[in-house]
mmCIF file of C-alpha atoms in Angstrom:
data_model
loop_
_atom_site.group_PDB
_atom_site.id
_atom_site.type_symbol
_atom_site.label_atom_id
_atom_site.label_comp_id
_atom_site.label_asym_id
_atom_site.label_seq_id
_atom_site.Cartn_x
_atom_site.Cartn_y
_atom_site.Cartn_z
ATOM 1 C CA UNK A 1 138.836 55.641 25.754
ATOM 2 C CA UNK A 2 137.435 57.811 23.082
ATOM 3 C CA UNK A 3 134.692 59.379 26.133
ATOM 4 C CA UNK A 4 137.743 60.005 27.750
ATOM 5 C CA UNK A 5 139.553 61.828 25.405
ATOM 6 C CA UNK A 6 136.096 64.144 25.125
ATOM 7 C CA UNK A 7 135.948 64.483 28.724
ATOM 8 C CA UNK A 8 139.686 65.441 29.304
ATOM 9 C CA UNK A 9 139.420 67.804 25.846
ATOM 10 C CA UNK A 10 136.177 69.386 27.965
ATOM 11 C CA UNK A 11 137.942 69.893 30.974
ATOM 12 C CA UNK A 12 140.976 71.372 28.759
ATOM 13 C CA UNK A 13 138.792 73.716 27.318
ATOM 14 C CA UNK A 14 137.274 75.114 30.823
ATOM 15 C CA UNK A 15 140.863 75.411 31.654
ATOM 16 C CA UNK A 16 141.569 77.439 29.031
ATOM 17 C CA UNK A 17 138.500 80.058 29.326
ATOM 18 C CA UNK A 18 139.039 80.341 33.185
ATOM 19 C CA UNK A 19 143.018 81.168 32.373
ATOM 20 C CA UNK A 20 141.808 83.842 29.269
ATOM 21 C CA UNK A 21 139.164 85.182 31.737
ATOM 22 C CA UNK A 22 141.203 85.961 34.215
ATOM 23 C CA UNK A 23 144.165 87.420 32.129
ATOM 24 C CA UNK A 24 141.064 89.529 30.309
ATOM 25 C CA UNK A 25 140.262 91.130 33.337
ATOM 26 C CA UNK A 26 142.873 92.347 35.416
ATOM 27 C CA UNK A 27 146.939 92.016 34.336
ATOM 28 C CA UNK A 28 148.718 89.931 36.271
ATOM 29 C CA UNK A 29 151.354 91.243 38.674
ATOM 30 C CA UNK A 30 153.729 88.261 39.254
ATOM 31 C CA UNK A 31 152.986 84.531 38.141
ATOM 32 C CA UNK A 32 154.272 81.041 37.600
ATOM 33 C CA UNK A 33 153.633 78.297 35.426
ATOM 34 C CA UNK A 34 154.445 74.435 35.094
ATOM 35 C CA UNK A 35 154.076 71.329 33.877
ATOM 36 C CA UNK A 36 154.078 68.321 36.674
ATOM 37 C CA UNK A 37 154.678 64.887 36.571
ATOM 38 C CA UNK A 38 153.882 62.419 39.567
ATOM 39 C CA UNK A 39 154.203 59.006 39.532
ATOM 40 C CA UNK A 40 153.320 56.252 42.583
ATOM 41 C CA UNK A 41 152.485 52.408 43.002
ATOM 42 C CA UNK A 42 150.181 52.825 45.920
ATOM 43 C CA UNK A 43 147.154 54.456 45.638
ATOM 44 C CA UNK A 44 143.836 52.819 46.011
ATOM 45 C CA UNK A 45 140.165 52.951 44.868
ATOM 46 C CA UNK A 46 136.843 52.735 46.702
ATOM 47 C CA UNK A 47 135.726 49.069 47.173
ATOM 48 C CA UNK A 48 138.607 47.708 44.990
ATOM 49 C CA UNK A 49 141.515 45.671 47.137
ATOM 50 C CA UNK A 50 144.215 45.912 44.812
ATOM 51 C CA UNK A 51 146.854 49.074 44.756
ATOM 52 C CA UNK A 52 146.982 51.015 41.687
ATOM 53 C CA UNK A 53 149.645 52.336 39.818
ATOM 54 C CA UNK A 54 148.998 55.927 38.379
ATOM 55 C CA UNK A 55 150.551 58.223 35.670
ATOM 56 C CA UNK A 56 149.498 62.039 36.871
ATOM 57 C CA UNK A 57 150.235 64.409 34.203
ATOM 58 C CA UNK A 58 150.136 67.996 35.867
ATOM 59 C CA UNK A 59 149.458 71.571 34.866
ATOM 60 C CA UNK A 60 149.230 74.389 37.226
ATOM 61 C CA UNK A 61 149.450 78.178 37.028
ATOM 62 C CA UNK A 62 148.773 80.922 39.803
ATOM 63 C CA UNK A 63 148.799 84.464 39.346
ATOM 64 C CA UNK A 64 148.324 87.337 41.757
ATOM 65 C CA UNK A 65 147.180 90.485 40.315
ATOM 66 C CA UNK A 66 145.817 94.096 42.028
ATOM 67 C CA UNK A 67 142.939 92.874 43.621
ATOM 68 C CA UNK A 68 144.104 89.183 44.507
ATOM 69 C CA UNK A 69 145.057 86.069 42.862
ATOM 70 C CA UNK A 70 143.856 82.819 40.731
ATOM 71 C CA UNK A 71 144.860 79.293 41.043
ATOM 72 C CA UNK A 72 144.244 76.639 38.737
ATOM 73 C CA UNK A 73 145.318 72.765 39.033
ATOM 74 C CA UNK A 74 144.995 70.337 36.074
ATOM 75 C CA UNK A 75 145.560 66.541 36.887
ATOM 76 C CA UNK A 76 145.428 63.738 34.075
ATOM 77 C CA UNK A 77 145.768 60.518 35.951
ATOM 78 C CA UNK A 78 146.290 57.369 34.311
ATOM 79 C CA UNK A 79 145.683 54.278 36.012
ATOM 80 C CA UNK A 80 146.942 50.741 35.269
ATOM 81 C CA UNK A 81 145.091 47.905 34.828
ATOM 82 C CA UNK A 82 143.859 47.268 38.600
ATOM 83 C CA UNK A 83 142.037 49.934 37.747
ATOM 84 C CA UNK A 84 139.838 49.116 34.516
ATOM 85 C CA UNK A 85 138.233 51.592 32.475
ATOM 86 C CA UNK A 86 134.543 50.884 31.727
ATOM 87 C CA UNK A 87 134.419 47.206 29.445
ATOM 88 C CA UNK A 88 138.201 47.609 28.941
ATOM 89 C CA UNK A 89 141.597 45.091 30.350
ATOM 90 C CA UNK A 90 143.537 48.833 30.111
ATOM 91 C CA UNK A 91 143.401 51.445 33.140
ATOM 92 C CA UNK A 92 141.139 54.233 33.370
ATOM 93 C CA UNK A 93 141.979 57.760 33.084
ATOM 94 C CA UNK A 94 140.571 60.572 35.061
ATOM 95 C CA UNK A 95 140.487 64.462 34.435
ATOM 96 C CA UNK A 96 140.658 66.537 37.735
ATOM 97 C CA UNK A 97 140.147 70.501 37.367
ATOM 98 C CA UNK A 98 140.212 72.453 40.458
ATOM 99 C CA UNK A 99 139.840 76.915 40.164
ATOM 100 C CA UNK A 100 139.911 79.087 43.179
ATOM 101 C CA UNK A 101 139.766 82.709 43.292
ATOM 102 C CA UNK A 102 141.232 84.843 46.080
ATOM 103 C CA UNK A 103 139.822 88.598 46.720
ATOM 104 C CA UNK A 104 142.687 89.642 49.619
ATOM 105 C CA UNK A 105 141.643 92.680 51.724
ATOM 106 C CA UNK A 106 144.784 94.408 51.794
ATOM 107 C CA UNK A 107 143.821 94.851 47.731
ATOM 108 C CA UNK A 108 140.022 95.610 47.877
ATOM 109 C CA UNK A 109 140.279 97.392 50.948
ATOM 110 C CA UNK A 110 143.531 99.201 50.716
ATOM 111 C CA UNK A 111 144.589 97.911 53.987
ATOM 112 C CA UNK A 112 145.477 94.397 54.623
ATOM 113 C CA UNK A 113 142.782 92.677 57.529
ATOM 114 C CA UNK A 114 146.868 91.614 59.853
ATOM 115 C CA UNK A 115 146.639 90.231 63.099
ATOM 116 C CA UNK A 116 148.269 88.606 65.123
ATOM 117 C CA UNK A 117 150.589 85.966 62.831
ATOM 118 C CA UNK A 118 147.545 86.565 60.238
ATOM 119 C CA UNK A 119 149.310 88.850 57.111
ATOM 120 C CA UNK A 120 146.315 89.422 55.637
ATOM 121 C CA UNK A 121 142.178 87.736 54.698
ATOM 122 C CA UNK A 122 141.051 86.785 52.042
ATOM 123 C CA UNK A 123 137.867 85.745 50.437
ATOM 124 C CA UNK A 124 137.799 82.244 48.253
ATOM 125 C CA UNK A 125 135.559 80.816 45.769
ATOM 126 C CA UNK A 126 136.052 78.451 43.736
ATOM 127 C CA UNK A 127 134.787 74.991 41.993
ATOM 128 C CA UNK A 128 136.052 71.195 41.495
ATOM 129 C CA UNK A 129 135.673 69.318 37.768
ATOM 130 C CA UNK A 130 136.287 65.448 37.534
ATOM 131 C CA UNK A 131 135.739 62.567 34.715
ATOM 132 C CA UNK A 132 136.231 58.974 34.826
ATOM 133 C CA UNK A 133 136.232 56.551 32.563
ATOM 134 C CA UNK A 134 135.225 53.639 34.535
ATOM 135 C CA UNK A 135 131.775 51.973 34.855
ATOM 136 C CA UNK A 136 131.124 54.156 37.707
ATOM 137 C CA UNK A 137 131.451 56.799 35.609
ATOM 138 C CA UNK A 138 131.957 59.540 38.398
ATOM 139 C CA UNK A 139 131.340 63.517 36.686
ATOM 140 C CA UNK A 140 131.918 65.618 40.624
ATOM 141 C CA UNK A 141 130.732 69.191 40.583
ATOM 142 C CA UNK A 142 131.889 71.209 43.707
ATOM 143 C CA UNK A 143 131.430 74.641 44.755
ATOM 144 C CA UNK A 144 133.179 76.718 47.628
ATOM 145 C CA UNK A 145 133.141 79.446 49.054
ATOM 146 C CA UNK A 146 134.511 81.177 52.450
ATOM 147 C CA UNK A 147 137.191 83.243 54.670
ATOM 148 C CA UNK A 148 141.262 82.506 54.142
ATOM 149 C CA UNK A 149 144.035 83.592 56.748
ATOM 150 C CA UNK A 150 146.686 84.187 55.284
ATOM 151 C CA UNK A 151 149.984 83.749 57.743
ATOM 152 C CA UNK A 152 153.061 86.179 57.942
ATOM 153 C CA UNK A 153 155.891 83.832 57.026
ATOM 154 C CA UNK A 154 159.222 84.927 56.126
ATOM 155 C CA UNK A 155 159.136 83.183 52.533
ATOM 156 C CA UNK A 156 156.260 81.176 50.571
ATOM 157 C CA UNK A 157 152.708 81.185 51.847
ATOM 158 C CA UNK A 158 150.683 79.520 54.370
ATOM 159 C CA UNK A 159 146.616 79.730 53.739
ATOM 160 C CA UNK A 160 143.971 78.142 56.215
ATOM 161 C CA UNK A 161 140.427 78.353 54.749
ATOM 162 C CA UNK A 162 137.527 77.699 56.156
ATOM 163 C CA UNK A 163 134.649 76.876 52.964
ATOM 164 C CA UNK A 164 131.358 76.251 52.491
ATOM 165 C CA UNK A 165 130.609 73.100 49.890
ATOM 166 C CA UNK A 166 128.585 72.295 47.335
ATOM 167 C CA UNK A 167 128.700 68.864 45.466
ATOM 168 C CA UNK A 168 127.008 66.849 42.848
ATOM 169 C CA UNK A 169 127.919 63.631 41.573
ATOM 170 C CA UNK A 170 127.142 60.260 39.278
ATOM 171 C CA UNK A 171 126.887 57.004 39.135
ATOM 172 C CA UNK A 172 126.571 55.020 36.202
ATOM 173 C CA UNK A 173 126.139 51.382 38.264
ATOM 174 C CA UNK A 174 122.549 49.899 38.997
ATOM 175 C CA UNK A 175 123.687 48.878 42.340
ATOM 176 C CA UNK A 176 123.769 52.425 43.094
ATOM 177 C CA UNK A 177 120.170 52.392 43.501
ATOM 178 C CA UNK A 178 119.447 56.441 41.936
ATOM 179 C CA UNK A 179 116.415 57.367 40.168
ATOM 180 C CA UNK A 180 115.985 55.394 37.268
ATOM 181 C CA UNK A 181 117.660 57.728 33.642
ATOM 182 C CA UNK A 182 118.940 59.928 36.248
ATOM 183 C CA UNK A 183 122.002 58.357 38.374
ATOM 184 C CA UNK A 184 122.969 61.479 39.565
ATOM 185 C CA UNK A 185 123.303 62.571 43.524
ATOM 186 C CA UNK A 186 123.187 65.853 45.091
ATOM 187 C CA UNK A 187 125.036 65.898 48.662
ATOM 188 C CA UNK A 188 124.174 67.544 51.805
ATOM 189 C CA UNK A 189 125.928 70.767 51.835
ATOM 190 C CA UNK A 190 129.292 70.730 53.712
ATOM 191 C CA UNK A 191 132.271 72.209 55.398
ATOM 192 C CA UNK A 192 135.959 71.460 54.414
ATOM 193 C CA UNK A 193 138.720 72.834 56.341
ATOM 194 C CA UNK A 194 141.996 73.763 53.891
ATOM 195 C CA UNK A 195 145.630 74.361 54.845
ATOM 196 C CA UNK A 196 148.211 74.826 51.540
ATOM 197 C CA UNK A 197 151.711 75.833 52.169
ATOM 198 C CA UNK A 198 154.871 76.538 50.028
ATOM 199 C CA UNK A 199 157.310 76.916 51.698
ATOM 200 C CA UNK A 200 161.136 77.566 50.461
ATOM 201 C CA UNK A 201 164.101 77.148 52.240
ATOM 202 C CA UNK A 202 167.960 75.877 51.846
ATOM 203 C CA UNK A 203 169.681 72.822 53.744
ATOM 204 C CA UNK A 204 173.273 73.709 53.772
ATOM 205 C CA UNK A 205 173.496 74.835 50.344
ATOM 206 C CA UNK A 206 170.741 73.256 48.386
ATOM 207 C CA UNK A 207 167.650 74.678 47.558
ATOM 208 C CA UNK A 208 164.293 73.040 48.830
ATOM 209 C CA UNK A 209 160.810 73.623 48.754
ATOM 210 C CA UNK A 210 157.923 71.793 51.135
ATOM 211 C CA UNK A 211 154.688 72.240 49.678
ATOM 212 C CA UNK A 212 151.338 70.551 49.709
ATOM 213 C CA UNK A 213 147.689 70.746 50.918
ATOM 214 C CA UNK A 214 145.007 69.024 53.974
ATOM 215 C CA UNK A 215 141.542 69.331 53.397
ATOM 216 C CA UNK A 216 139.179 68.185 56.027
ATOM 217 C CA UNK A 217 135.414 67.147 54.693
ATOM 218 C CA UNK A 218 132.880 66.813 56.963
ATOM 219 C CA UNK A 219 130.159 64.217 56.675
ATOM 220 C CA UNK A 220 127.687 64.963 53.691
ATOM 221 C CA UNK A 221 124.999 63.218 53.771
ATOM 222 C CA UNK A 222 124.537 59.398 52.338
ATOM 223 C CA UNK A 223 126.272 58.326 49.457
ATOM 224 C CA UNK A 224 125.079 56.348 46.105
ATOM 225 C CA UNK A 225 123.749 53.469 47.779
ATOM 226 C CA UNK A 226 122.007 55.215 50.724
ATOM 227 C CA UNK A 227 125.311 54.630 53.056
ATOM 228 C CA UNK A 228 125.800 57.670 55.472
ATOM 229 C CA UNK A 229 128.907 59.260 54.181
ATOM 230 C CA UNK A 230 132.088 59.922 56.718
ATOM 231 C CA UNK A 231 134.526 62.540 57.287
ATOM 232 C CA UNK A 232 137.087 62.778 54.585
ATOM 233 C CA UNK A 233 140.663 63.694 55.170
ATOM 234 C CA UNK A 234 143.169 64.422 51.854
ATOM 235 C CA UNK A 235 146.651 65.310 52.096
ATOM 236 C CA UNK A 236 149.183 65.999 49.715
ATOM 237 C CA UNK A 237 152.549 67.071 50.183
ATOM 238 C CA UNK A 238 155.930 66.865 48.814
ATOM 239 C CA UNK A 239 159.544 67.917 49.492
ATOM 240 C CA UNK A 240 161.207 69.390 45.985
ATOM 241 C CA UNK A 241 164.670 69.923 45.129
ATOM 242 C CA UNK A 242 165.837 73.356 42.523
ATOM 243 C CA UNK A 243 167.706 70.804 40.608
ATOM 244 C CA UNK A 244 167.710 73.765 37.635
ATOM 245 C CA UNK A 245 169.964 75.907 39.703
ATOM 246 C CA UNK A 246 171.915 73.510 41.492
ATOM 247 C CA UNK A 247 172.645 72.128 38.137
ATOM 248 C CA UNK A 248 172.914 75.015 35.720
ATOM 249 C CA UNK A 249 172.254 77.813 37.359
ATOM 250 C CA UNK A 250 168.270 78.501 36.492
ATOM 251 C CA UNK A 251 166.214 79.294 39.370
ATOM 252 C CA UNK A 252 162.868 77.855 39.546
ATOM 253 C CA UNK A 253 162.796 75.664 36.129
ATOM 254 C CA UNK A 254 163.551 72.409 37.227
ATOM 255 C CA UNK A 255 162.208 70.842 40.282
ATOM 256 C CA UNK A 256 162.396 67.116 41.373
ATOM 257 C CA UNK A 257 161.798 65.312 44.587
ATOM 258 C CA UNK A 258 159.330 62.999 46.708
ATOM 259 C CA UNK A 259 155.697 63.428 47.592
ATOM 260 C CA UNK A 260 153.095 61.303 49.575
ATOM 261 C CA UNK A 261 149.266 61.360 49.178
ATOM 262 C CA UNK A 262 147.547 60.642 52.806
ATOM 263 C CA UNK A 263 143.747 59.583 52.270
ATOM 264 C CA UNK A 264 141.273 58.432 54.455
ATOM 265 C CA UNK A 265 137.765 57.890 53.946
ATOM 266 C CA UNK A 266 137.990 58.792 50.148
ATOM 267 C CA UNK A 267 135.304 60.430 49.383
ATOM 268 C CA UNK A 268 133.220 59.821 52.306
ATOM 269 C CA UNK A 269 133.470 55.957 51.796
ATOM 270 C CA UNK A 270 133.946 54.075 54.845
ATOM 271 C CA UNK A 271 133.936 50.285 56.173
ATOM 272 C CA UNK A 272 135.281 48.897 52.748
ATOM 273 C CA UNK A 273 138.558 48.351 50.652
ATOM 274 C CA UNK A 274 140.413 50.754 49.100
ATOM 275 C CA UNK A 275 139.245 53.932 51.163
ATOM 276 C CA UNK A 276 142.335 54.585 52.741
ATOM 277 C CA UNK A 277 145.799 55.513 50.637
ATOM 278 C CA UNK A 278 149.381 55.691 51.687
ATOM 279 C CA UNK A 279 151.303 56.903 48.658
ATOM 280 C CA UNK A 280 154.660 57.600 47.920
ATOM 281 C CA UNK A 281 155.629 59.487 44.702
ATOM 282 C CA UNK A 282 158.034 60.621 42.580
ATOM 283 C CA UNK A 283 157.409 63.982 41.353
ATOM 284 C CA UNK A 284 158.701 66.337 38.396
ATOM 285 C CA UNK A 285 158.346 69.719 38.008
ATOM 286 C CA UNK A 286 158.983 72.151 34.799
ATOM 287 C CA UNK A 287 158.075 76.058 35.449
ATOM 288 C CA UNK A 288 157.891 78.371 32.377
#
């Protein structure tokens, strides 16, 4: 637990240079803040049969500013006990960082790039953190990189990317078969397809967001144990209630609904337990 604690205290701190950088170099125009909260009994893990409850402990800010905007996703997942930590009877816990970076047109350019339904383009980069305490010991690097629509809806947002990937990975098992005092894999490069929406809206009078994210991974290569990998599709969506202003009047502080986590393949495994999730959750949201 205590390489844990370093490894979530690591990702922490790359969380908070990327959020000083950013503020350091161009003031933001709008922004929004919170603190999430997910819970579920039904997720799943690679080659183990059992589901898994989780814990997810949430932080995420975006910010748009004169040139484009930042968004930053912090996950803390804690697993229960179907899901060991490395030599332990108690659940692992996993650190999941993801950063991307938008440059729009309309702000570099002075004019947006509209067509058709398309509002605007945008150009993304960005990179992927994780860290696992289990004996697999998983430490994912990602890169992307690539072209975003960026659809004319009347409220919220609706993004389709197209990136270029990156990704390097570990494994801390023999079975794995990697270099001997190296256990560390580099992927074939990849493409991943990426729709995220937010979109607000009222049902009679209440409040209501839908909001969530597909990516589609195409094949990268052969895994750990020389395995060629699969496609990979991750989906995660939920349905949110204002419960802040239908209770006391505070817009946007509050949230509280239902999600569901669609996964197939997870993370290019295939032909074993545990690849493929069906999740329900309960989620919580706080915005400062």
């Amino acid at each position: 637990m205590l390489q844990s604690n370093r490894s979530v205290a690591k990702c922490l701190t790359v969380a908070a240079l990327v959020s000083s950088t950013s503020a350091v170099a161009q003031a933001a125009t709008w922004s929004d803040t919170f603190v999430g909260y997910r819970y579920g009994t039904q997720f799943t893990e690679p080659n183990n049969p059992e589901n898994v409850e989780k814990h997810i402990l949430q932080f995420t800010h975006v910010s748009g500013y004169s040139l484009g905007q930042n968004f930053f996703n912090l996950d803390v997942l804690q697993s229960n006990s179907q899901d060991p930590a490395n030599n332990s009877d108690s659940g692992a816990t996993e650190a999941y960082l993801a950063y991307r970076h938008q440059l729009h047109g309309g702000g570099v350019l002075n004019e947006p790039i509209a067509f058709g339904p398309v509002r605007d383009m945008a150009l993304t980069f960005g990179f992927d953190l994780n860290t696992k305490n289990t004996g697999f010991a998983p430490r994912k690097r990602q890169l992307v990189v690539g072209p975003t629509l960026k659809f004319d809806v009347p409220r919220g947002f609706v993004d389709l990317s197209l990136f270029y990937s990156r990704e390097w990975n570990h494994c801390g098992l023999p079975p794995c078969g990697l270099p001997e005092n190296q256990n560390s894999i580099s992927f074939d490069p990849y493409y991943q397809i990426n729709l995220a929406w937010g979109l607000p809206f009222k049902a009679a009078t209440l409040p209501l967001k839908f909001q969530g994210f597909y990516n589609y991974n195409s094949k990268k290569g052969n895994d750990y144990f020389g395995e060629a990998t699969k496609p990979e599709q991750l989906m995660r969506t939920s349905l949110m209630l204002d419960v802040g202003q239908v209770a006391w009047g505070a817009e946007n502080s509050l949230w509280m609904g239902v999600g569901y986590e669609y996964w197939r393949n997870k993370f290019g495994n295939h032909s074993q337990p545990g690849v493929d999730t069906d999740a329900m959750t309960f989620n919580l949201e706080w915005h400062f």
